[in-house]
Coordinates of C-alpha atoms in Angstrom, one line a residue:
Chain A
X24 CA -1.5 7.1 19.1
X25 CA -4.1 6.8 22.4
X26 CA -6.9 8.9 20.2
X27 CA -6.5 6.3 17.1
X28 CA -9.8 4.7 16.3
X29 CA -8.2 2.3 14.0
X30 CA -7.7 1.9 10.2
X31 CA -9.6 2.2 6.9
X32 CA -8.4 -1.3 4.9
X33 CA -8.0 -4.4 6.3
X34 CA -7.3 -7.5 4.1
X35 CA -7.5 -11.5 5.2
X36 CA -5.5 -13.3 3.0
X37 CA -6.6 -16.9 3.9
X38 CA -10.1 -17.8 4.1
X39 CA -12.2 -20.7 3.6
X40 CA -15.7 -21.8 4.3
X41 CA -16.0 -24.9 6.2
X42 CA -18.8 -27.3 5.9
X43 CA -20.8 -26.5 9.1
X44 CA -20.5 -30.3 10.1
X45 CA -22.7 -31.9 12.7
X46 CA -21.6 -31.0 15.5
X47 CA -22.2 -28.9 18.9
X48 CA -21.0 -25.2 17.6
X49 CA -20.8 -25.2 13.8
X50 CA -18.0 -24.8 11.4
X51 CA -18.2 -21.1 10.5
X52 CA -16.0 -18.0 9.3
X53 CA -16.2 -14.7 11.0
X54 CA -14.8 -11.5 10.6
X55 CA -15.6 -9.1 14.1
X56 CA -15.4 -5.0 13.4
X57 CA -15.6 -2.8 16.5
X58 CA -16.6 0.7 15.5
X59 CA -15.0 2.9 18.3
X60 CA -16.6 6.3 16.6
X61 CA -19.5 8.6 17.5
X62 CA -20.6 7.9 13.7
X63 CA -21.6 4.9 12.2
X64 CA -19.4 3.1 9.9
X65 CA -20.0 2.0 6.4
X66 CA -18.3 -1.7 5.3
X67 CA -17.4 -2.5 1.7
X68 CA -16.2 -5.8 1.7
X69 CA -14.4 -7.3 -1.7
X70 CA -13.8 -11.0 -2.1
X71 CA -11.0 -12.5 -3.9
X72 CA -10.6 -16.4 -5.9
X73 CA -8.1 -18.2 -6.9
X74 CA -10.2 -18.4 -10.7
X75 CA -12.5 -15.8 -11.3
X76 CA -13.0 -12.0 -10.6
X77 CA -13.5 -10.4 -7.6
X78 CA -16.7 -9.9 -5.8
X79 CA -17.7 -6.3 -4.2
X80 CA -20.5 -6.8 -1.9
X81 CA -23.0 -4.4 -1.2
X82 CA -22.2 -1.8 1.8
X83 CA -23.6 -2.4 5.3
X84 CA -23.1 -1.0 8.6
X85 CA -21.7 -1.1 11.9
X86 CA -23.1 1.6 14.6
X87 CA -21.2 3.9 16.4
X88 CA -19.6 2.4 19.9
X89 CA -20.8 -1.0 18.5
X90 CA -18.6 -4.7 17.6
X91 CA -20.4 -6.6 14.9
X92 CA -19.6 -10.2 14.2
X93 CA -20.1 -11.3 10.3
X94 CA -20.6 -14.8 10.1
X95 CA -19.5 -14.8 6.0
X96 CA -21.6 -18.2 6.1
X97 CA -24.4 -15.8 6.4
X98 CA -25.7 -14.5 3.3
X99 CA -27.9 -11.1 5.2
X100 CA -24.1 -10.4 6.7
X101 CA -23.0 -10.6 3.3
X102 CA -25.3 -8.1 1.2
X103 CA -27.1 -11.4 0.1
X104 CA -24.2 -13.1 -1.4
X105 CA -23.5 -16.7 -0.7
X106 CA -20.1 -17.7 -0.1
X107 CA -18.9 -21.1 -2.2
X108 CA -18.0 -23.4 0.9
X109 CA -14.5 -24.7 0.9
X110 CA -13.2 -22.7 -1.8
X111 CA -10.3 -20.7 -1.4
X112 CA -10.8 -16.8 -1.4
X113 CA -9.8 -13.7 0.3
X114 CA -11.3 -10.6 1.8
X115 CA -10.5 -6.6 1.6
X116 CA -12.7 -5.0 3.7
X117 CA -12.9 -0.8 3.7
X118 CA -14.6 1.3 6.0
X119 CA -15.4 4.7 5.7
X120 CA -14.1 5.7 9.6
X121 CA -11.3 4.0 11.4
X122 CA -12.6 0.2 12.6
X123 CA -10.8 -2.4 14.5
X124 CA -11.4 -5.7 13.0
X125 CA -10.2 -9.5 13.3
X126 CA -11.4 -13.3 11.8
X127 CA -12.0 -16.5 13.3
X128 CA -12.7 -20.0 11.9
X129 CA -14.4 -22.9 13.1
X130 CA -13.5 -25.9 11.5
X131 CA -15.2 -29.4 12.5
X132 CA -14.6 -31.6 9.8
X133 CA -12.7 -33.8 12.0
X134 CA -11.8 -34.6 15.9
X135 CA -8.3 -32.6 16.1
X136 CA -9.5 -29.6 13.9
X137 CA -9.7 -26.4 15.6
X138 CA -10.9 -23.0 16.3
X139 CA -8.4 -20.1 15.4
X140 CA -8.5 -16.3 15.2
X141 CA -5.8 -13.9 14.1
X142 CA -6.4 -10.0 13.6
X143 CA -6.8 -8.2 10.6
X144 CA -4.0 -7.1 8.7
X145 CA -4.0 -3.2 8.0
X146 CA -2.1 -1.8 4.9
Chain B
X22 CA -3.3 3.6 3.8
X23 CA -6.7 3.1 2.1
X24 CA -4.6 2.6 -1.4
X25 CA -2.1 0.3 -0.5
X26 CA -2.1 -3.5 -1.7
X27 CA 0.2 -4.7 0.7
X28 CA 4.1 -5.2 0.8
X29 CA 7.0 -6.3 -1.0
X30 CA 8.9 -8.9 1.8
X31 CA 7.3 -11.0 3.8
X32 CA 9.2 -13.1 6.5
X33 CA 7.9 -16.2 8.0
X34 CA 10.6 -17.7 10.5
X35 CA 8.6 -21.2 12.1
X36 CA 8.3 -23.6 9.1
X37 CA 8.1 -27.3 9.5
X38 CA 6.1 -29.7 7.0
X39 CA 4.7 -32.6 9.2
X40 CA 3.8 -35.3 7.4
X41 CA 0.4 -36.2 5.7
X42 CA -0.6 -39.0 8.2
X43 CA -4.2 -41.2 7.3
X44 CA -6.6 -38.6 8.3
X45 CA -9.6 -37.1 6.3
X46 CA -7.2 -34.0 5.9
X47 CA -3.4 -34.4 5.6
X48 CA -0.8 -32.5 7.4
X49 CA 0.5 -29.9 5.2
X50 CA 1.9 -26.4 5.3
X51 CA 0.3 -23.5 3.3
X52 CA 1.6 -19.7 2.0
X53 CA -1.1 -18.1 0.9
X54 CA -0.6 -14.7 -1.4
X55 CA -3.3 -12.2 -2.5
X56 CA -2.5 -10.0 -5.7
X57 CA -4.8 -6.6 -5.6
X58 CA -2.6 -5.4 -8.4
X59 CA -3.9 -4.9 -12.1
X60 CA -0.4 -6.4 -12.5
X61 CA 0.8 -10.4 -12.3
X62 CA 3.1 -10.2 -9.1
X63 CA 6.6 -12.0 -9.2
X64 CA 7.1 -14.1 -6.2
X65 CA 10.6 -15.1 -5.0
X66 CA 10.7 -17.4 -1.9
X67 CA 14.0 -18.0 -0.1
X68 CA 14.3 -21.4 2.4
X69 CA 16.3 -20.8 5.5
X70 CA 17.9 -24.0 7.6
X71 CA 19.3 -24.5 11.4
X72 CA 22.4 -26.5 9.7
X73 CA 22.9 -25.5 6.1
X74 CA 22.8 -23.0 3.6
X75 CA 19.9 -21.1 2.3
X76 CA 17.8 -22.5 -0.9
X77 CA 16.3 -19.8 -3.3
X78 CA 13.5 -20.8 -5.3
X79 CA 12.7 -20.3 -9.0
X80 CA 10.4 -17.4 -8.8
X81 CA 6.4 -18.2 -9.5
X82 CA 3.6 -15.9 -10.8
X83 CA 0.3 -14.4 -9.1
X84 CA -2.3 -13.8 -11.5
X85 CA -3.9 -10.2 -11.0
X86 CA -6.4 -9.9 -9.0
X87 CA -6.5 -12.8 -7.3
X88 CA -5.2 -15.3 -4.4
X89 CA -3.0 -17.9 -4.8
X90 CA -2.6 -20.9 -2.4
X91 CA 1.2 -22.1 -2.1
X92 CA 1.3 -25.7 -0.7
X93 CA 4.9 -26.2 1.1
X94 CA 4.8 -30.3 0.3
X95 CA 3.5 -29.5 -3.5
X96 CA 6.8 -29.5 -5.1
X97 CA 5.2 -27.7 -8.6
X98 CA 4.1 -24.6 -5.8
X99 CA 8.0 -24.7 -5.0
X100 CA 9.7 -24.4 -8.8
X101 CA 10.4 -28.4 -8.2
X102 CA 12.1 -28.1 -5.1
X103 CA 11.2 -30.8 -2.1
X104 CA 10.9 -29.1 1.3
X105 CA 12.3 -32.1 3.8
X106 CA 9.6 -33.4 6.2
X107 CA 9.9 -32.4 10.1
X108 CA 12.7 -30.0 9.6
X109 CA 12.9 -26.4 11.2
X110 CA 13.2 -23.8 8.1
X111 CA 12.0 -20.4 7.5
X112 CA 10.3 -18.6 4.5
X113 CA 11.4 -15.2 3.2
X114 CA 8.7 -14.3 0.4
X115 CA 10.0 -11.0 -1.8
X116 CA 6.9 -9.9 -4.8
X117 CA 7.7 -7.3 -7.5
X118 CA 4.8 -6.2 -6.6
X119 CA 3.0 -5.3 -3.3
X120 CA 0.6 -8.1 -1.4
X121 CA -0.6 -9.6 1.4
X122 CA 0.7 -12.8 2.6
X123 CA -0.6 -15.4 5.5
X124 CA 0.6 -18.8 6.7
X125 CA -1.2 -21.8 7.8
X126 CA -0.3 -25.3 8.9
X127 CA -2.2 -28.1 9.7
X128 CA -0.7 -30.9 11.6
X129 CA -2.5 -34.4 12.3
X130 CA 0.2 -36.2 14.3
X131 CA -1.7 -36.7 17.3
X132 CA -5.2 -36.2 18.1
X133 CA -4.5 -33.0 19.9
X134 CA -2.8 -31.3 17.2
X135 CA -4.5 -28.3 15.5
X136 CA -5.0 -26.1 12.3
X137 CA -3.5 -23.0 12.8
X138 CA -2.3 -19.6 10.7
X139 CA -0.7 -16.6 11.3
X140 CA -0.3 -13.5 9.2
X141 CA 2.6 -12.9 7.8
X142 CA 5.3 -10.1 8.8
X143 CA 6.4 -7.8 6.4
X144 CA 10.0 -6.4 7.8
Chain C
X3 CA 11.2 -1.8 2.6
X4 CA 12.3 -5.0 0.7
X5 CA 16.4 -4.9 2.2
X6 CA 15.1 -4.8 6.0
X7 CA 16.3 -8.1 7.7
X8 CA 13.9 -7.4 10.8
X9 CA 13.9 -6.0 13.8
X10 CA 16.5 -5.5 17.1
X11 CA 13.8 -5.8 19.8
X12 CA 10.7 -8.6 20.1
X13 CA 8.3 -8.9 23.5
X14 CA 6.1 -12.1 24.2
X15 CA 3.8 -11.1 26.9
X16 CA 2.2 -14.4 27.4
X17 CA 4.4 -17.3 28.1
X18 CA 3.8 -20.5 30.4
X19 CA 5.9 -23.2 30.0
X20 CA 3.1 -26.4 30.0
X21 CA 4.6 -29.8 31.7
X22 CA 6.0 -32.5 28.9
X23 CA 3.4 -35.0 29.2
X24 CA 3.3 -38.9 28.3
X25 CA 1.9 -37.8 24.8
X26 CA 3.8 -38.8 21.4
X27 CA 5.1 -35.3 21.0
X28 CA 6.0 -33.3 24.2
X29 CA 4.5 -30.3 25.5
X30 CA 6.6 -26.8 25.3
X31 CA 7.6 -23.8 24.4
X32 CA 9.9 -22.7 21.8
X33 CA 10.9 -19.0 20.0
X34 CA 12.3 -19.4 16.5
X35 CA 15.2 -16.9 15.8
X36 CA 15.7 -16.0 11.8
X37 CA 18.7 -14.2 11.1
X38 CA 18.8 -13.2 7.6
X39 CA 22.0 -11.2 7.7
X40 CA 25.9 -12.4 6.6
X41 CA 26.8 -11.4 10.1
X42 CA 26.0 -13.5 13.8
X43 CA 23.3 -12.4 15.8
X44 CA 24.0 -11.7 19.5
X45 CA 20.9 -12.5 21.5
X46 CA 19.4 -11.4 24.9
X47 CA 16.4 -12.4 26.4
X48 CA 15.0 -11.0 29.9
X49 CA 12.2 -12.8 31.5
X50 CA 9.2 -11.2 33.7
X51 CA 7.2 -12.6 36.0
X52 CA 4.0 -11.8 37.7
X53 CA 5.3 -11.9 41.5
X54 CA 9.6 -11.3 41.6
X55 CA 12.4 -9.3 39.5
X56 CA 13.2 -9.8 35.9
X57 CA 15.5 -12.2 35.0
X58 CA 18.8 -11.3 32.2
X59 CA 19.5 -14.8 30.6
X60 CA 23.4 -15.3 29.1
X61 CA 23.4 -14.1 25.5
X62 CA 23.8 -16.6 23.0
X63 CA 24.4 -16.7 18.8
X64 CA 22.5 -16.9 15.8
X65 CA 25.2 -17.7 13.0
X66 CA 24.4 -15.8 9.5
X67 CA 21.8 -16.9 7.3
X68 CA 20.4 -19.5 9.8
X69 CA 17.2 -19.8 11.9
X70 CA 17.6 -21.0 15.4
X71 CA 15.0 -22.7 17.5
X72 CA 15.2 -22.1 21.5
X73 CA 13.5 -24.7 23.1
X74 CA 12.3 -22.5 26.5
X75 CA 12.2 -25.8 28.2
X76 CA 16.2 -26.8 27.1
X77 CA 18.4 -25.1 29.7
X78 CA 21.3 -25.1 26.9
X79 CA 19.2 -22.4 25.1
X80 CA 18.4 -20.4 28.0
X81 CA 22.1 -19.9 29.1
X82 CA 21.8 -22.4 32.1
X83 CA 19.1 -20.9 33.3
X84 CA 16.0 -23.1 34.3
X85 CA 12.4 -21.7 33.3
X86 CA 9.6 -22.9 36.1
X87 CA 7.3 -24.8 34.9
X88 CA 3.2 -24.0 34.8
X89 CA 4.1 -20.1 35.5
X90 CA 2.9 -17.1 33.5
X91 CA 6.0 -15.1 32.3
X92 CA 6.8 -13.0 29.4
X93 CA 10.2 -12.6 27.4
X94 CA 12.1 -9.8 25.6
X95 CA 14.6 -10.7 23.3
X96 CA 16.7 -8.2 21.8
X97 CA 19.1 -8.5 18.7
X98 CA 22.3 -6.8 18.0
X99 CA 21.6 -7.0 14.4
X100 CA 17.8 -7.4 13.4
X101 CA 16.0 -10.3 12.8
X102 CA 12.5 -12.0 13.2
X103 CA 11.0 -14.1 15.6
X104 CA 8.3 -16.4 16.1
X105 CA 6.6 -18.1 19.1
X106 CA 4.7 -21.2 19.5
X107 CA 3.6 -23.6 22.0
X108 CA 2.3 -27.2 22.3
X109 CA 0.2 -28.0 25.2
X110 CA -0.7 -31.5 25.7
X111 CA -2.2 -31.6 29.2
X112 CA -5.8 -32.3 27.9
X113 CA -7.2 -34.1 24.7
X114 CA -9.1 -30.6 23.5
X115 CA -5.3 -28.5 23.9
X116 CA -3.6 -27.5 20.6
X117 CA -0.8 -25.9 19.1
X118 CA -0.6 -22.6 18.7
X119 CA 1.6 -20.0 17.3
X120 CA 2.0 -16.0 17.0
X121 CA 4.4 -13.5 14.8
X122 CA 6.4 -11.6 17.7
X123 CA 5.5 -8.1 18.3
X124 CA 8.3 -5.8 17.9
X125 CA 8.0 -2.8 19.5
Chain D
X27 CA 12.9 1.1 18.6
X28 CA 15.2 -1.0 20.9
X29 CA 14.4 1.4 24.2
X30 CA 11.0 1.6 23.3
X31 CA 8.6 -0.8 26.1
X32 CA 5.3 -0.6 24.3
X33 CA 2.1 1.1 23.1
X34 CA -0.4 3.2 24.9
X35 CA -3.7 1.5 23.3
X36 CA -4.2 -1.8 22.8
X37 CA -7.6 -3.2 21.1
X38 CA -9.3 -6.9 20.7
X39 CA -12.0 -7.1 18.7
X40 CA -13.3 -10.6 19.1
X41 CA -14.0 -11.5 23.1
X42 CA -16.5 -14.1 24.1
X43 CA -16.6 -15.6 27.5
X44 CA -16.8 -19.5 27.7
X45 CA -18.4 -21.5 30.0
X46 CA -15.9 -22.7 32.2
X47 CA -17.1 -26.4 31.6
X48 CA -15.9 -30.2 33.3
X49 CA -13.0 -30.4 31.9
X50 CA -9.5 -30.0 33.7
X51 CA -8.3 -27.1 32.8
X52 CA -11.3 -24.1 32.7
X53 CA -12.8 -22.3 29.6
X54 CA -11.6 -18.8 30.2
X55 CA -10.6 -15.7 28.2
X56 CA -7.2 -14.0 29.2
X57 CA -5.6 -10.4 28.7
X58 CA -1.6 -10.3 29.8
X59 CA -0.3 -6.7 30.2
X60 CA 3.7 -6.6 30.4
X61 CA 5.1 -3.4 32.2
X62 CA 8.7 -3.5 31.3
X63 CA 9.1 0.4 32.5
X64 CA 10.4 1.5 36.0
X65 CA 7.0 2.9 37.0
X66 CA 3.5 1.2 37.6
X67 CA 1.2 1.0 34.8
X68 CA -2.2 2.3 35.0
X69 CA -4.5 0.3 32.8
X70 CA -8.3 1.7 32.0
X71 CA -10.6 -0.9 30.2
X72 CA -13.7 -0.2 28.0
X73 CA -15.8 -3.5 27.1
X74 CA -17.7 -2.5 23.9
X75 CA -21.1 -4.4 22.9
X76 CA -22.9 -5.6 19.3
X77 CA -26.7 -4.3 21.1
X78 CA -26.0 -2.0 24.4
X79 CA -23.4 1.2 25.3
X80 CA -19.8 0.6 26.3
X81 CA -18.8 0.2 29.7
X82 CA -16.1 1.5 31.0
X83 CA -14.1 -0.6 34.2
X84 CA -12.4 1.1 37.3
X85 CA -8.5 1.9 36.1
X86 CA -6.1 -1.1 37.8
X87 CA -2.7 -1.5 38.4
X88 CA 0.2 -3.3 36.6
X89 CA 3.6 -3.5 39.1
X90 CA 6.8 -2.2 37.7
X91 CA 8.8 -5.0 35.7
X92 CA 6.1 -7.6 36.0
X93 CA 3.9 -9.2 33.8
X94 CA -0.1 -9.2 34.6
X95 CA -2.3 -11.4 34.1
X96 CA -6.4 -10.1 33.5
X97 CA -8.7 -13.4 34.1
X98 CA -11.5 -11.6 31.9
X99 CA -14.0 -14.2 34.1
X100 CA -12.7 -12.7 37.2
X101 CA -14.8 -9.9 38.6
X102 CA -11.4 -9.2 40.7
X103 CA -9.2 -8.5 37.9
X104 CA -12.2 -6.7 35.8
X105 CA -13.0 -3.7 38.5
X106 CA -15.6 -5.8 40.2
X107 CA -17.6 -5.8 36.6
X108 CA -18.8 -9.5 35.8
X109 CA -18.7 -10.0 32.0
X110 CA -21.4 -12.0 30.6
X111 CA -20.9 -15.2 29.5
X112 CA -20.9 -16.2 25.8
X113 CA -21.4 -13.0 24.3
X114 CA -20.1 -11.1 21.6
X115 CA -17.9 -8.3 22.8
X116 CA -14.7 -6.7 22.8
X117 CA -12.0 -4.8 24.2
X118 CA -9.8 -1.4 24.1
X119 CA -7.1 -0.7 26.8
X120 CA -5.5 1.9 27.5
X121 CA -2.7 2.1 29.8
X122 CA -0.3 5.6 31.0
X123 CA 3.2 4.3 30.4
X124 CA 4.2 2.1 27.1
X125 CA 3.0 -1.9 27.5
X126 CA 2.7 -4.8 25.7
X127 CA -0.6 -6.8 26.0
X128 CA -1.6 -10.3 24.2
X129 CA -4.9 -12.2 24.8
X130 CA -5.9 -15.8 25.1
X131 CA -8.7 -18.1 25.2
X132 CA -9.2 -21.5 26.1
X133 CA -12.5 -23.1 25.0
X134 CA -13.8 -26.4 26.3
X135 CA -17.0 -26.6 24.7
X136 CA -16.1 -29.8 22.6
X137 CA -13.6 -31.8 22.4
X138 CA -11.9 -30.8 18.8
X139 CA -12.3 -27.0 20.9
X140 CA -8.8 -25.5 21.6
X141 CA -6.4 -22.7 23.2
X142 CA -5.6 -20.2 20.9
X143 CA -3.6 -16.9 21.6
X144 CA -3.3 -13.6 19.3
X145 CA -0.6 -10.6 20.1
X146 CA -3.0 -7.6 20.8
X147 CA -3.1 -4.5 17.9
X148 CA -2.2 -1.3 18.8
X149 CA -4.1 1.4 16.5

């Protein structure tokens, strides 16, 4: 167990892209991967809709001994792919070596919205 | 693990729909399911009370391949039934078919309330 | 997978029970008890603290098929025992038969505090 | 499961220190290790980076049958190490005996900022 570096798949059921709003910090989506391995680790990430097909997103990478925050409101985080802002859609992410990864969301659009993480979900 | 598209029960045992209130966005509770499957997935959802017996849903359908977004207060997500306002219940979620499933609530009764979510657990 | 009712043991590591407040809903602390099985559910929970011993609350019931809120704050759901406010402390709670639990809290000492909520971590 | 008192690794992959701001109660990032065995916990650190190498912090101690809290803005509770401030990082922790650990953050930053809390994942 104390050797695990983490796990291949990790899904996020619920996300959606907030309008970044005016305000100090910006409403934003991010999924974080830690890469505890001596070897980098290569990221497939598949997005889900509610009304169309799924999207596969080309491959990137996260060093070795390195965290690496996506901001999915990004399109260079995304393989060049621009997310549809508050749509509903999932993500599968694979990696090639064990990764550690979680999501946050910063949502703005009004005075009692809030910031909220929750980690991945492995299966 | 790499494989797998989830699980067959899902449990989800602090439910309470608060009501809309007159902000931008109204209070609501969401269950939100993502189908990997080439398959449609089945979904049964079972209602559990402090003070009376437990309510079993008509069961409701998941397109393949992609997410679906249950609204608690949408009585056509529910197979017609109407979840009471501000009562304590818990979710039991069963799919033919394995997913992943996630919970989120939004509550505007006060200015300091929040948007929150938390994946489910699969037992 | 799809006929397990839960778990018998739950830990919450991070507890502190906020103070009411004058705000329109109260600040506190509650773990939400599901019992999915046809028979009661016998319930003990042992507090920690950061600075004295543990502390072995009375056991209480969950009847069958019902979910069951403990308000930390409520004495009558802690056995007669009285938690301290504005303390860090953690709870164990362990089942006779299994079930699943949920924690939240409301915190309502400052305008920017929210609501929050996690699974419980069986382990 | 119901004798079991934990995990040996514990991993967060989203940490970011905020500043600690006007407001009443501080901005601040929190890990809380409960030791529920008979014998102290030893608990060993490693802060991992998105741009620079890990480092790893001086082991400390968690008391038998107590619950610890880590202030990850206290230099005290972090080996003496000072964590920068509002930068991506994360965290693996490793302890000798079985625990349970769960993080928190509270942000100040703005006002519709809040506390949010997630259990820790043990890989």
């Amino acid at each position: 167990m104390e050797n695990s570096n983490g796990k291949l798949q990790w899904v996020f059921p619920d996300c959606e892209l907030p309008p970044p709003g005016e305000s100090l910090l910006k409403g934003h989506e991010s999924i974080i991967v830690l890469n505890m391995n001596d070897d980098l680790a290569s990221i497939e990430m598949t997005l889900f809709y509610s009304d169309r097909d799924p999207i596969k997103l080309a491959p990137s990478l996260v060093e070795a001994s390195r965290v690496r925050c996506y901001r999915l409101d990004n399109p260079e985080d995304m393989g060049g792919y621009v997310v549809p802002k508050e749509t509903q859609y999932a993500v599968k992410l694979v990696s090639n070596v064990p990764v550690v990864v979680q999501y946050g969301r910063l949502d703005t659009r009004q005075s009692d919205m809030a910031f909220y993480t929750t980690m991945g979900l492995s299966v």
